[in-house]
Amino acid sequence: MEKVIIIRYAEIHLKGKNRGYFERVFGVNLEKALKGLRHELRRTSGRYLVTAFREEDAEELCARIARVFGVHSYSVGVRVPNDLESIAAAAMSVSPQSGTFKVDTHRADKRYPMTSPELNAEVGARLLASFPALKVDVRAPQHTVFLDIREDGSALVFGMFCEGAGGMPVGTSSKGLLLISGGIDSPVAGYMMAKRGMEVKYLHFHSYPYTNEQARDKVIVLARILSRYTGGDTVATVKVTHIQEEIHKKCAAELNVTLLRRFMFRIAERVAARQGAKCLITGESLGQVASQTMEGITSSNAVVRLPVLRPLIGFDKEEIVARAKKIGTYETSVLPYEDCCTVFLPEFPAIKPKLSYIEEEEKKLDVEALVAEALGTMEEFPLR
Ligand code: ATP
Ligand code: MG
């Protein structure tokens, strides 16, 4: 009896001709996730099987599998030869000993001498005989023992389906650059795009010495947590202090945030080009704060050619918080820190500034020189 983890994949099967490509990327991502733990991974029609692992690693292996996008569900079970005796013994090993249950058989091998109902009945009867406290309930059982008769002469026997992360394998939907702050929203935005198969790179703006190293380290920690789902191995940082000082000195105070965002987007577009990213990603949600109005979005989109993806645009704060808790970024996000957006924050930021007014104010600055200067401060920090 060989211990196995059975991994079923999600939307990949919908991809027709690209299926081979999706499966390859998925396999590579699984291997990356399981790296460092002894195991063997192989594909058998429509599933991946993890075998040859140490019993004590099973929990960690499952935790890692649960984070890989494209995993629909997974189960811990055993793999045995497909004769009835071996299957019954395997069922015994995964079966509960009391409560209600049923046996549920799936036959990939349609030539198997017993039908699914026959197997359900026979194995069910043997379990009942061995565990007197068990009762059959085919409608709403507390437990199900699953038998999966494979085409290669083996049977997989397991007791539970655990939910995977869903989505598509990271790397199958292009590459995006996440503008990551230390807040709650942007990490969730990166997660959402990775879930749709996008490889995510990270860019953070700081205003040292107004913001300190702790603020930066916090972002690195966030990106490290995120990278377990999204891939990516560095965070790029760019210093925008001089830009903020210039805006503060020369432009209408109510436009501070609006103008800073336009600089952020311009810089991000150049960083994206360097990294081969095809879009920018932000954690904006419509109406959440003064700068996240349609006017704010229009003003920042106006300075870039790349599409800007805002996967949280229709989310309420509670929904974002719930997601952040699930991903594991929330506890870090709520630690106190100074974000560059809160430096020089005007008392009354403009909520619906006209683009013509913004552009007029911006003419007081040497935009190109400031962008080039900021790019010169770019640093990269490893996540591992
Ligand atoms: P978050 O929780 O992600 O910080 P927020 O609700 O605080 O979002 P804003 O401060 O208006 O909203 O920022 C909107 C978006 O702009 C962020 O989600 C993020 O994508 C980007 N952003 C803001 N500050 C920074 C920063 N210092 N570095 C990189 N990106 C930033
Ligand atoms: Mg923020």
XYZ file of C-alpha atoms and ligand atoms in Angstrom:
416
model
C 0.000 0.000 0.000
C 1.601 3.175 -1.169
C 0.704 6.552 0.370
C -0.203 9.102 -2.292
C -1.490 12.623 -2.630
C -3.865 12.915 -5.563
C -4.029 16.321 -7.224
C -6.891 17.237 -9.559
C -6.596 20.283 -11.685
C -9.095 22.947 -12.355
C -9.807 24.925 -15.483
C -6.861 23.525 -17.360
C -8.972 20.932 -19.099
C -10.984 23.707 -20.752
C -8.075 24.915 -22.777
C -8.366 22.597 -25.781
C -5.294 22.764 -27.948
C -3.263 24.589 -25.287
C -3.829 21.837 -22.808
C -0.332 20.394 -23.131
C 1.194 23.789 -22.461
C -1.004 24.441 -19.437
C -0.203 21.035 -17.988
C 3.515 21.567 -18.435
C 3.451 24.934 -16.657
C 1.283 23.459 -13.930
C 3.705 20.576 -13.427
C 6.670 22.938 -13.184
C 4.791 25.099 -10.650
C 3.946 22.057 -8.552
C 7.583 20.946 -8.564
C 8.662 24.438 -7.488
C 6.145 24.427 -4.650
C 7.250 21.030 -3.371
C 10.968 21.696 -3.681
C 13.001 20.703 -0.627
C 10.611 17.958 0.509
C 11.310 14.411 -0.610
C 8.716 13.281 -3.151
C 8.062 12.034 -6.645
C 5.535 13.799 -8.856
C 4.003 12.293 -11.952
C 1.044 12.827 -14.205
C -1.488 10.141 -14.893
C -4.508 10.870 -17.076
C -6.062 14.036 -15.717
C -4.311 13.964 -12.345
C -0.985 14.417 -10.684
C 0.207 11.961 -8.088
C 2.706 12.703 -5.345
C 4.398 9.582 -4.034
C 7.570 8.506 -2.202
C 7.209 11.181 0.479
C 7.898 10.936 4.176
C 4.808 10.459 6.294
C 5.759 13.412 8.515
C 5.950 15.725 5.464
C 2.401 14.965 4.332
C 0.870 17.964 6.073
C 3.421 20.427 4.715
C 3.117 18.935 1.231
C -0.649 19.424 1.361
C -0.313 23.003 2.612
C 1.946 23.794 -0.327
C -0.259 22.030 -2.853
C -3.238 24.013 -1.562
C -1.494 27.252 -2.586
C -0.750 26.302 -6.192
C -3.143 27.918 -8.649
C -4.741 25.414 -10.988
C -5.280 22.857 -8.207
C -8.980 22.106 -8.078
C -8.806 19.645 -5.196
C -6.459 17.141 -3.618
C -6.779 14.069 -1.451
C -4.466 12.030 0.702
C -4.960 8.336 0.134
C -3.326 5.094 -0.906
C -2.505 3.479 -4.202
C -2.910 -0.289 -4.532
C -3.192 -2.926 -7.265
C -6.787 -2.989 -8.511
C -7.788 -6.461 -7.243
C -10.712 -6.545 -4.853
C -8.697 -7.764 -1.849
C -6.176 -4.943 -2.112
C -8.923 -2.358 -2.643
C -10.887 -3.597 0.378
C -7.778 -3.507 2.585
C -7.022 0.008 1.377
C -10.607 1.096 2.055
C -10.235 -0.229 5.572
C -7.157 1.943 6.111
C -8.865 5.208 5.111
C -12.354 4.459 6.454
C -13.777 6.033 9.608
C -14.729 3.481 12.250
C -18.055 5.009 13.246
C -20.735 7.335 11.920
C -22.525 7.195 8.581
C -20.729 6.549 5.321
C -20.978 5.448 1.736
C -18.542 4.113 -0.853
C -18.269 6.064 -4.085
C -16.520 4.409 -7.030
C -15.204 6.009 -10.192
C -13.948 3.712 -12.944
C -11.552 5.271 -15.435
C -10.899 1.685 -16.582
C -14.242 0.689 -18.056
C -13.098 -2.907 -18.640
C -12.811 -3.545 -14.922
C -14.767 -6.755 -14.153
C -16.976 -5.161 -11.478
C -19.298 -2.195 -12.092
C -19.211 0.834 -9.811
C -22.432 -0.124 -7.940
C -21.047 -3.641 -7.425
C -17.811 -2.272 -5.977
C -19.702 0.176 -3.763
C -21.830 -2.660 -2.394
C -19.024 -5.175 -1.929
C -16.496 -2.829 -0.292
C -19.282 -1.189 1.748
C -20.335 -4.582 3.085
C -16.777 -5.431 4.104
C -16.378 -2.125 5.941
C -19.662 -2.692 7.778
C -18.510 -6.149 8.793
C -15.213 -4.800 10.152
C -16.529 -1.696 11.907
C -19.832 -2.429 13.669
C -20.307 1.244 14.653
C -20.522 2.288 10.981
C -23.858 2.814 9.247
C -24.603 3.293 5.567
C -26.253 6.508 4.428
C -26.069 7.007 0.669
C -27.946 10.354 0.674
C -26.108 12.458 3.262
C -23.225 10.445 4.705
C -20.778 11.965 7.214
C -17.930 10.200 5.439
C -17.292 8.914 1.936
C -14.719 6.338 0.933
C -13.709 7.007 -2.668
C -12.435 4.296 -4.995
C -10.841 5.406 -8.233
C -10.069 2.525 -10.588
C -7.291 3.790 -12.859
C -6.433 2.531 -16.333
C -2.918 1.393 -15.376
C -3.998 -1.512 -13.182
C -3.955 0.522 -9.983
C -6.677 1.865 -7.727
C -6.619 5.058 -5.690
C -8.474 4.906 -2.417
C -9.064 7.988 -0.297
C -11.420 9.526 2.205
C -11.622 13.229 1.540
C -11.550 15.963 -1.070
C -9.680 19.076 0.091
C -10.349 22.285 -1.789
C -7.464 23.689 -3.868
C -6.782 27.333 -4.708
C -8.540 27.062 -8.088
C -7.615 29.430 -10.900
C -5.005 28.874 -13.585
C -1.305 28.011 -13.410
C 0.862 31.068 -12.785
C 2.758 31.895 -15.959
C -0.004 31.020 -18.408
C -1.511 34.545 -18.468
C 1.409 36.856 -19.197
C 3.294 38.955 -16.679
C 2.202 42.001 -14.657
C 3.901 44.497 -12.365
C 2.158 44.945 -9.010
C 2.419 48.347 -7.356
C 2.725 47.119 -3.817
C 2.349 49.333 -0.766
C 2.405 48.087 2.810
C -1.394 48.228 2.927
C -4.094 45.577 2.865
C -5.293 45.976 -0.702
C -2.375 45.685 -3.095
C -1.219 42.237 -1.885
C -4.748 40.951 -2.464
C -4.748 42.504 -5.942
C -1.548 40.617 -6.785
C -3.065 37.397 -5.508
C -6.152 37.889 -7.680
C -4.147 38.319 -10.865
C -1.872 35.379 -10.073
C -4.990 33.327 -9.572
C -5.868 34.021 -13.192
C -2.464 32.723 -14.223
C -0.476 35.960 -14.286
C 3.150 35.987 -13.196
C 3.505 38.894 -10.765
C 6.514 41.196 -10.300
C 6.725 43.701 -7.452
C 7.424 47.431 -7.300
C 7.344 49.543 -4.159
C 7.777 53.313 -3.792
C 9.270 54.810 -0.670
C 10.133 58.292 0.473
C 13.216 57.733 2.554
C 14.022 59.394 4.981
C 10.356 60.324 5.560
C 9.572 56.615 5.431
C 11.989 54.195 7.092
C 13.527 50.784 6.497
C 10.821 49.078 8.529
C 8.250 50.213 5.979
C 10.343 48.681 3.224
C 11.013 45.476 5.152
C 7.299 45.121 5.726
C 6.702 45.197 1.984
C 9.409 42.589 1.468
C 7.693 40.354 4.028
C 4.354 40.852 2.263
C 5.868 40.021 -1.118
C 7.508 36.940 0.366
C 4.163 35.665 1.642
C 2.544 36.476 -1.691
C 5.278 34.873 -3.740
C 4.246 31.467 -2.416
C 1.227 31.902 -4.678
C 2.469 34.264 -7.346
C 6.078 33.309 -8.053
C 8.513 36.219 -8.376
C 11.741 36.428 -6.435
C 12.546 40.106 -5.952
C 10.915 43.385 -4.959
C 12.044 46.504 -6.787
C 11.970 49.747 -4.830
C 12.115 53.295 -6.149
C 12.593 56.435 -4.112
C 10.098 59.222 -4.818
C 11.145 61.648 -2.090
C 12.442 64.333 -4.409
C 9.314 64.120 -6.565
C 7.144 64.630 -3.498
C 9.220 67.584 -2.332
C 8.954 69.207 -5.739
C 5.188 68.693 -5.892
C 4.854 70.033 -2.352
C 6.919 73.094 -3.170
C 5.450 74.017 -6.533
C 1.935 72.655 -7.041
C -1.530 73.087 -5.542
C -1.626 71.156 -2.267
C -4.990 69.540 -3.077
C -3.318 67.740 -6.015
C -0.419 66.206 -4.049
C -1.727 62.656 -4.156
C -3.034 62.894 -7.724
C 0.276 64.147 -9.057
C 2.305 61.612 -7.096
C 0.180 58.790 -8.542
C 0.889 59.992 -12.067
C 4.603 59.838 -11.305
C 4.222 56.377 -9.815
C 2.489 55.137 -12.939
C 5.071 56.654 -15.276
C 7.921 55.088 -13.316
C 6.083 51.777 -13.065
C 5.633 51.669 -16.827
C 9.397 51.998 -17.337
C 10.136 49.338 -14.720
C 7.564 47.071 -16.372
C 9.357 47.469 -19.712
C 12.645 46.433 -18.083
C 11.022 43.369 -16.549
C 8.938 42.319 -19.519
C 5.664 42.972 -17.694
C 2.683 43.692 -19.949
C 0.450 45.546 -17.506
C 0.372 47.344 -14.166
C -1.683 46.030 -11.250
C -2.976 48.147 -8.376
C -5.131 47.558 -5.309
C -7.550 50.376 -6.052
C -11.234 49.955 -5.256
C -13.735 52.424 -6.616
C -14.646 55.183 -4.178
C -12.554 53.787 -1.308
C -10.542 56.990 -0.863
C -10.366 60.402 -2.516
C -7.894 59.327 -5.189
C -9.860 56.243 -6.180
C -12.630 58.045 -8.031
C -13.257 57.755 -11.752
C -11.490 61.124 -12.119
C -8.495 59.809 -10.174
C -8.339 56.711 -12.342
C -8.622 58.790 -15.515
C -5.830 61.078 -14.381
C -3.371 58.267 -13.658
C -4.291 56.179 -16.694
C -3.684 59.232 -18.888
C 0.094 59.068 -18.415
C 0.655 55.412 -19.353
C 0.110 53.233 -22.411
C 0.122 49.910 -20.579
C -3.215 48.598 -19.380
C -3.739 49.038 -15.631
C -5.536 46.114 -14.010
C -7.485 46.831 -10.836
C -8.876 43.485 -9.773
C -10.389 44.912 -6.559
C -12.292 47.693 -8.279
C -15.713 46.308 -7.302
C -14.777 44.897 -3.903
C -15.912 46.245 -0.532
C -13.271 46.692 2.132
C -14.667 43.755 4.141
C -14.355 41.467 1.152
C -10.742 42.536 0.661
C -9.954 42.061 4.354
C -11.495 38.581 4.339
C -9.382 37.642 1.335
C -6.225 39.099 2.919
C -6.805 36.992 6.025
C -7.223 33.880 3.922
C -4.036 34.537 1.958
C -2.095 35.285 5.138
C -1.067 38.885 4.375
C -3.520 40.663 6.679
C -1.546 40.393 9.930
C 1.493 41.944 8.272
C -0.498 44.591 6.399
C -2.056 46.003 9.562
C 1.280 46.524 11.339
C 1.839 50.274 11.748
C 4.008 51.926 9.089
C 4.416 55.140 7.124
C 3.457 54.935 3.466
C 4.859 57.518 1.097
C 1.303 58.536 0.211
C 0.798 59.798 3.765
C 3.845 62.065 3.638
C 2.818 65.625 2.700
C -0.796 64.487 2.701
C -2.972 67.550 2.105
C -5.831 68.234 4.501
C -8.345 68.284 1.656
C -7.240 66.273 -1.365
C -9.117 67.054 -4.586
C -11.762 64.377 -5.076
C -12.709 65.057 -8.691
C -9.869 67.068 -10.216
C -10.196 67.934 -13.920
C -7.459 66.534 -16.136
C -6.760 69.959 -17.669
C -6.158 71.440 -14.204
C -3.854 68.557 -13.256
C -1.848 68.935 -16.449
C -1.574 72.685 -15.920
C -0.184 72.232 -12.393
C 2.179 69.498 -13.566
C 3.787 71.878 -16.066
C 5.489 73.523 -13.090
C 7.655 70.384 -12.761
C 10.382 68.870 -14.896
C 8.529 65.581 -15.218
C 11.017 63.777 -17.441
C 14.033 64.650 -15.282
C 12.247 63.649 -12.084
C 11.198 60.300 -13.536
C 14.728 59.583 -14.761
C 16.193 60.573 -11.404
C 13.772 58.300 -9.538
C 14.557 55.367 -11.833
C 18.193 55.863 -10.909
C 17.330 55.007 -7.301
C 15.852 51.628 -8.173
C 17.047 48.775 -5.975
C 16.091 45.101 -5.968
C 15.663 43.010 -2.850
C 15.601 39.215 -2.937
C 12.594 37.477 -1.397
C 14.474 34.364 -0.350
P -3.240 49.573 -0.247
O -3.992 48.935 0.868
O -2.867 48.628 -1.324
O -2.108 50.418 0.256
P -4.908 51.861 -0.252
O -6.317 51.589 0.029
O -4.049 52.364 0.841
O -4.274 50.563 -0.923
P -3.913 54.006 -1.918
O -2.943 54.417 -0.906
O -4.781 55.021 -2.567
O -4.927 52.888 -1.458
O -3.144 53.244 -3.059
C -3.821 52.705 -4.146
C -2.896 51.742 -4.857
O -1.723 52.424 -5.313
C -2.377 50.647 -3.972
O -3.282 49.571 -3.872
C -1.106 50.262 -4.663
O -1.351 49.409 -5.765
C -0.598 51.602 -5.168
N 0.320 52.177 -4.160
C 0.038 53.042 -3.165
N 1.142 53.348 -2.448
C 2.158 52.666 -3.015
C 3.573 52.534 -2.744
N 4.153 53.184 -1.727
N 4.294 51.735 -3.551
C 3.731 51.058 -4.577
N 2.424 51.142 -4.871
C 1.637 51.928 -4.110
Mg -2.024 52.342 0.998
